[in-house]
Amino acid sequence: MFGVIGFLEGRAEIFADSENRERFISFLIENDIGAKVRYCGENGGVYTEISPLLLKKIAPALDKSGIIVYIINIYGLKHILNNIIRRPGIVLASVLFAAILWVSTLFVWRVEISGNEQLTKGYLKETLLTYGVGEGVKLSDIDEREISAQIVSLCPEIAWAALNLRGTTVTLEIRETNFADEDEELTSDILVAEKSGIIREIEVYSGKAAVEVGTVVKAGDLLISGFISGNGLQYSETPGIRYEGASGRVRAEISETAEVFVPFESESVTELRGKASGISISVFGSNISIGKTQDGSEEGRRLSFFGEIELPVTYRVSYDAETVTETRTVSEDEASLEAERLIYGKIIETCGDGELTSVSVRYETTEEGIGAAAEITYITEIALGKNIK
């Protein structure tokens, strides 16, 4: 019953930040306002809901007491009716919405693609358009079986296709043709170092090693060459050089440094969403604006009918924004623990799939905060294939 009454008279959601929280709660108690408050753990403020009429009555008292509150949202039947009366465009939009409702089930409003890995969705949608399938096309003009067969017969990249209709959505499911040649050579012309380090292990499957274990290499240095001396298939006019291809496994010891810094005091800015300031509705590609709109709007989803039939309507709601700046202060012990957590996260991120061999961490405390630096040594795969033909 309370929910029905609250909806009829309207509700205003308001927020008091950490600086005004205690005074605002005391104000509610002193004025016998039975509003429930809920705490926001992120910024230390509180939220509550009261009727817009009551908010209007207590606003002068709040101003006089120097208590600052933010209006987050106003909703309810009375608020909706007031908006409709003040904005006749809403009535026009509602009539237009009802007019297009009955025709929306006759056309395609969304095309979905699944099963593609190499072919892009843009290419497949253009292919469907050549067969008369796309957004805005009448559903009665689409022959699913016929179009599925045509796509497979005329597109060599597609091995199997199925076109399905669900409400106003057309879904194309495909399986791509595998053109891979089993005899195709899976080697590169050369293997080079992806990172700088000391070679600790090298295995050559084809080609010839250009380095030995213990060699210091830089990023880009040659590790294994697919061009070797001897008789055989000539790759170029150079006598005695044949192409065999380079493949193998090269592991090196890498040394890197990671650093983090945790300040004792930092500021964070939280943006709170205010009341709705405007609505923009797109119908058949045309936009209708109700109230002002602004950048940073929140895109709405397409409307659906009975969960199946989607309407050709999208809406965008604009909101006024309020920002709250908060200062976060941590003790030296807290900063030290945070620095330790961050630096070991950096160590794990740096090593990746490599084998950690040694690590040393040093910490430094300054007036601004605590910094940590780690010297990391690990062994990992560094061979990177390149083709130079």
XYZ file of C-alpha atoms in Angstrom:
389
model
C 0.000 0.000 0.000
C 2.860 2.346 0.832
C 4.385 1.638 -2.574
C 1.151 2.590 -4.371
C 0.783 5.816 -2.361
C 4.448 6.643 -2.933
C 4.048 6.161 -6.677
C 0.901 8.322 -6.803
C 2.374 11.264 -4.897
C 5.881 10.816 -6.303
C 9.245 10.232 -4.658
C 12.445 12.293 -4.701
C 15.771 10.462 -4.259
C 18.330 12.735 -2.593
C 21.963 12.327 -1.583
C 24.081 13.923 1.153
C 27.861 13.524 0.876
C 30.230 12.640 3.734
C 30.613 16.298 4.815
C 26.847 16.839 5.176
C 25.819 13.312 6.188
C 25.669 13.646 9.988
C 23.950 17.060 9.938
C 21.410 15.803 7.392
C 20.535 12.743 9.504
C 20.173 14.942 12.590
C 17.919 17.288 10.592
C 15.632 14.373 9.652
C 15.411 13.237 13.280
C 14.830 16.727 14.707
C 12.027 17.431 12.212
C 10.428 14.013 12.738
C 10.817 13.037 9.067
C 10.425 9.265 8.889
C 12.721 8.639 5.921
C 14.968 5.619 5.721
C 18.614 6.324 4.874
C 21.074 3.982 3.231
C 24.813 4.432 3.387
C 27.050 4.499 0.307
C 30.238 2.624 1.130
C 32.231 4.104 -1.753
C 32.012 7.793 -0.784
C 30.638 7.761 2.764
C 27.419 9.597 1.867
C 23.784 8.621 2.444
C 20.743 8.283 0.199
C 17.087 8.696 1.184
C 13.678 9.133 -0.464
C 10.926 11.617 0.450
C 7.964 13.105 -1.348
C 8.687 16.067 -3.677
C 6.153 18.153 -1.736
C 7.973 17.529 1.553
C 11.313 18.281 -0.105
C 9.927 21.622 -1.279
C 8.799 22.432 2.287
C 12.105 21.585 3.976
C 14.358 23.101 1.290
C 14.446 26.593 2.953
C 15.321 25.028 6.312
C 18.111 23.002 4.733
C 19.530 26.109 3.072
C 19.328 28.041 6.328
C 21.164 25.255 8.162
C 23.864 25.142 5.445
C 23.145 21.490 4.657
C 23.848 20.633 1.016
C 21.938 17.756 -0.588
C 21.774 16.603 -4.218
C 18.582 15.591 -6.025
C 19.411 12.336 -7.798
C 16.024 11.512 -9.303
C 12.328 12.358 -9.086
C 9.751 9.787 -10.096
C 6.109 8.877 -9.601
C 2.768 9.367 -11.331
C 2.440 13.040 -10.408
C 5.907 13.793 -11.754
C 5.174 11.914 -14.999
C 1.875 13.784 -15.499
C 3.564 17.128 -14.845
C 6.229 16.320 -17.432
C 3.605 15.331 -19.956
C 1.634 18.543 -19.381
C 4.775 20.671 -19.660
C 6.058 18.698 -22.651
C 3.363 18.038 -25.242
C 6.018 16.351 -27.359
C 5.682 13.292 -25.115
C 2.051 12.930 -26.140
C 3.019 13.245 -29.798
C 5.774 10.671 -29.359
C 3.364 8.267 -27.643
C 0.870 8.570 -30.492
C 3.622 8.016 -33.031
C 4.895 5.028 -31.048
C 1.424 3.440 -31.058
C 1.087 4.105 -34.796
C 4.274 2.204 -35.656
C 3.579 -0.644 -33.237
C 1.287 -2.517 -35.613
C 3.689 -2.269 -38.576
C 6.829 -3.189 -36.639
C 6.141 -6.941 -36.847
C 6.140 -6.867 -40.661
C 9.780 -5.838 -41.164
C 13.317 -6.905 -40.267
C 14.847 -4.658 -37.597
C 17.975 -6.595 -36.679
C 20.426 -8.897 -38.495
C 22.644 -11.142 -36.357
C 25.652 -13.204 -37.539
C 27.203 -16.184 -35.757
C 29.843 -18.804 -36.554
C 32.176 -16.463 -38.453
C 35.873 -16.390 -37.570
C 37.675 -15.165 -40.702
C 34.837 -13.440 -42.568
C 33.728 -10.131 -41.030
C 30.150 -9.418 -40.026
C 30.161 -6.391 -42.322
C 31.031 -8.571 -45.332
C 28.348 -11.135 -44.449
C 25.691 -8.436 -44.003
C 26.576 -7.013 -47.425
C 26.286 -10.538 -48.855
C 22.807 -10.899 -47.335
C 21.794 -7.563 -48.856
C 22.562 -8.952 -52.332
C 19.904 -11.586 -51.617
C 17.409 -9.018 -50.348
C 17.926 -9.556 -46.602
C 18.566 -6.522 -44.401
C 17.032 -4.113 -41.916
C 13.750 -2.658 -43.168
C 12.986 -5.586 -45.532
C 9.526 -7.186 -45.308
C 9.648 -10.546 -43.556
C 7.225 -12.044 -46.083
C 9.765 -11.439 -48.887
C 12.428 -13.671 -47.285
C 12.720 -17.356 -48.299
C 15.022 -18.829 -45.657
C 15.811 -22.155 -47.372
C 16.368 -20.668 -50.807
C 18.679 -17.915 -49.543
C 20.659 -20.353 -47.353
C 21.292 -22.592 -50.375
C 22.294 -19.640 -52.580
C 24.804 -18.335 -50.040
C 26.560 -21.733 -49.833
C 26.612 -22.285 -53.617
C 27.866 -18.796 -54.529
C 30.240 -18.079 -51.600
C 33.221 -20.487 -51.598
C 34.282 -19.181 -48.160
C 31.096 -20.627 -46.583
C 30.688 -24.405 -46.199
C 27.265 -24.368 -44.492
C 24.663 -21.683 -43.797
C 21.259 -21.473 -42.103
C 19.021 -18.403 -42.191
C 16.410 -18.228 -39.429
C 13.667 -15.728 -38.574
C 12.746 -14.982 -34.971
C 10.284 -12.164 -34.500
C 11.804 -9.200 -36.340
C 15.355 -10.578 -36.057
C 17.118 -12.465 -38.850
C 19.948 -14.756 -37.742
C 22.565 -16.159 -40.137
C 24.558 -19.106 -38.791
C 27.541 -20.236 -40.893
C 30.499 -22.579 -40.940
C 33.516 -21.425 -42.875
C 35.435 -23.499 -45.400
C 38.864 -24.686 -44.255
C 41.285 -23.985 -47.082
C 44.360 -25.022 -45.141
C 46.699 -27.305 -47.095
C 47.877 -30.254 -45.032
C 51.258 -30.099 -46.808
C 51.604 -26.380 -46.193
C 54.934 -25.562 -44.583
C 54.426 -24.240 -41.071
C 57.829 -22.554 -40.826
C 59.164 -19.013 -41.128
C 62.104 -17.697 -43.125
C 63.942 -16.730 -39.930
C 63.394 -16.672 -36.164
C 64.487 -13.519 -34.328
C 64.583 -12.536 -30.650
C 61.421 -10.897 -29.362
C 63.225 -9.678 -26.202
C 66.795 -9.034 -25.083
C 68.416 -11.653 -22.842
C 70.880 -14.537 -22.444
C 70.202 -17.743 -24.422
C 69.674 -20.660 -22.015
C 68.115 -23.283 -24.305
C 67.833 -23.739 -28.079
C 66.214 -26.520 -30.155
C 66.354 -26.383 -33.961
C 63.693 -28.304 -35.897
C 64.628 -26.944 -39.315
C 67.191 -24.405 -40.497
C 70.421 -23.503 -38.746
C 71.073 -21.930 -35.344
C 72.718 -18.507 -35.455
C 73.451 -18.368 -31.700
C 74.659 -20.690 -28.958
C 73.654 -21.220 -25.340
C 75.125 -18.388 -23.272
C 74.979 -15.839 -26.104
C 73.694 -12.380 -25.174
C 71.105 -11.240 -27.737
C 69.105 -8.065 -28.258
C 65.529 -7.782 -29.470
C 65.529 -8.362 -33.245
C 68.761 -10.424 -33.359
C 68.764 -13.524 -35.595
C 68.283 -16.827 -33.704
C 67.591 -19.460 -36.396
C 67.974 -18.997 -40.157
C 66.040 -20.903 -42.811
C 68.783 -20.183 -45.375
C 71.663 -22.634 -45.038
C 74.779 -23.533 -47.009
C 74.869 -26.705 -49.074
C 73.344 -28.317 -52.128
C 69.624 -28.489 -52.708
C 66.767 -26.250 -53.823
C 68.180 -22.818 -54.648
C 66.207 -19.953 -53.127
C 68.155 -17.275 -55.029
C 70.899 -16.938 -57.589
C 73.510 -17.116 -54.812
C 75.401 -20.426 -55.290
C 75.480 -22.843 -52.372
C 72.530 -21.320 -50.456
C 69.312 -23.280 -50.105
C 66.043 -22.514 -48.333
C 64.862 -24.964 -45.717
C 62.696 -22.780 -43.476
C 63.300 -21.925 -39.815
C 61.490 -23.534 -36.927
C 62.527 -24.285 -33.386
C 62.336 -23.339 -29.729
C 64.572 -20.752 -28.048
C 64.410 -19.837 -24.351
C 66.366 -16.973 -22.819
C 66.970 -15.444 -19.386
C 65.395 -11.984 -19.234
C 66.089 -9.227 -16.696
C 63.504 -6.484 -16.183
C 62.557 -3.850 -13.590
C 59.066 -3.120 -12.248
C 58.071 -0.101 -10.128
C 54.975 1.050 -8.212
C 54.157 4.015 -5.940
C 51.416 4.375 -3.314
C 50.719 7.970 -2.134
C 49.668 8.706 1.444
C 46.993 11.094 0.161
C 45.055 10.911 -3.108
C 41.932 12.459 -4.577
C 39.109 10.694 -6.388
C 36.256 12.265 -8.305
C 32.877 10.502 -8.292
C 30.243 11.498 -10.821
C 26.665 11.158 -9.621
C 23.833 10.910 -12.075
C 21.236 13.626 -11.610
C 17.666 13.848 -12.823
C 16.762 13.167 -16.449
C 17.089 16.338 -18.523
C 15.948 15.126 -21.923
C 14.951 12.171 -24.104
C 15.791 11.577 -27.758
C 13.777 8.910 -29.617
C 14.860 7.467 -32.982
C 12.039 6.114 -35.163
C 12.752 4.804 -38.697
C 16.068 6.675 -38.614
C 14.488 10.013 -37.644
C 15.211 11.622 -34.261
C 12.631 13.264 -32.005
C 14.011 15.263 -29.056
C 11.959 15.815 -25.907
C 13.668 18.326 -23.654
C 17.329 19.211 -23.920
C 19.964 16.597 -24.767
C 23.660 16.747 -24.058
C 26.930 14.891 -24.574
C 27.571 11.936 -22.278
C 24.033 10.655 -22.726
C 23.124 7.111 -21.842
C 22.056 4.980 -24.794
C 18.820 3.038 -24.321
C 18.131 -0.374 -25.786
C 15.589 -1.148 -28.460
C 12.105 -1.659 -27.138
C 10.574 -5.135 -27.321
C 7.017 -6.394 -27.406
C 6.188 -9.508 -25.347
C 9.924 -10.228 -25.180
C 10.006 -11.378 -28.806
C 9.006 -8.644 -31.243
C 11.420 -5.745 -31.332
C 10.219 -2.303 -32.290
C 12.196 -0.008 -34.613
C 12.611 2.488 -31.808
C 15.750 3.408 -29.850
C 15.867 6.022 -27.144
C 18.616 8.077 -25.540
C 18.207 9.649 -22.123
C 20.304 12.615 -20.966
C 21.028 13.177 -17.280
C 22.337 16.141 -15.332
C 25.589 15.240 -13.592
C 27.030 16.152 -10.206
C 30.619 15.462 -9.183
C 31.907 14.781 -5.678
C 35.646 15.047 -4.962
C 36.971 13.006 -2.047
C 40.417 12.835 -0.472
C 41.690 9.399 0.561
C 44.361 9.247 3.259
C 46.215 6.054 4.233
C 48.686 5.369 7.008
C 52.263 4.301 6.408
C 51.419 0.686 7.308
C 48.465 0.657 4.899
C 50.569 2.178 2.115
C 53.319 -0.364 2.738
C 50.883 -3.294 2.437
C 49.367 -1.810 -0.719
C 52.811 -1.286 -2.285
C 53.752 -4.879 -1.491
C 50.544 -6.168 -3.084
C 51.015 -4.052 -6.218
C 54.697 -4.861 -6.757
C 54.116 -8.620 -6.558
C 51.237 -8.227 -8.990
C 53.689 -6.470 -11.344
C 56.159 -9.332 -10.942
C 53.564 -11.929 -11.936
C 52.409 -9.772 -14.860
C 55.996 -9.292 -16.097
C 56.930 -12.984 -15.974
C 53.729 -14.170 -17.645
C 54.210 -17.841 -18.598
C 57.954 -17.634 -17.946
C 59.941 -19.358 -15.197
C 60.939 -16.962 -12.403
C 64.585 -17.486 -11.389
C 65.311 -14.554 -9.075
C 63.699 -11.413 -7.721
C 64.770 -8.658 -5.343
C 62.461 -5.914 -4.068
C 63.397 -2.653 -2.370
C 61.070 -0.115 -0.756
C 61.553 3.632 -0.299
C 59.478 5.896 1.947
C 59.156 9.601 1.096
C 56.974 12.440 2.342
C 54.465 11.738 -0.447
C 54.197 7.964 -0.111
C 55.932 4.598 -0.439
C 57.573 3.332 -3.644
C 58.652 -0.204 -4.505
C 61.048 -1.415 -7.224
C 61.708 -5.044 -8.207
C 64.611 -6.498 -10.187
C 63.168 -9.578 -11.934
C 64.964 -12.397 -13.747
C 63.022 -15.105 -15.558
C 63.364 -17.612 -18.431
C 60.858 -17.565 -21.279
C 60.377 -18.330 -24.998
C 61.698 -15.457 -27.164
C 61.685 -16.839 -30.742
C 59.567 -14.749 -33.146
C 58.971 -15.933 -36.726
C 59.541 -13.552 -39.674
C 59.262 -13.946 -43.446
C 61.651 -11.979 -45.656
C 60.822 -13.456 -49.069
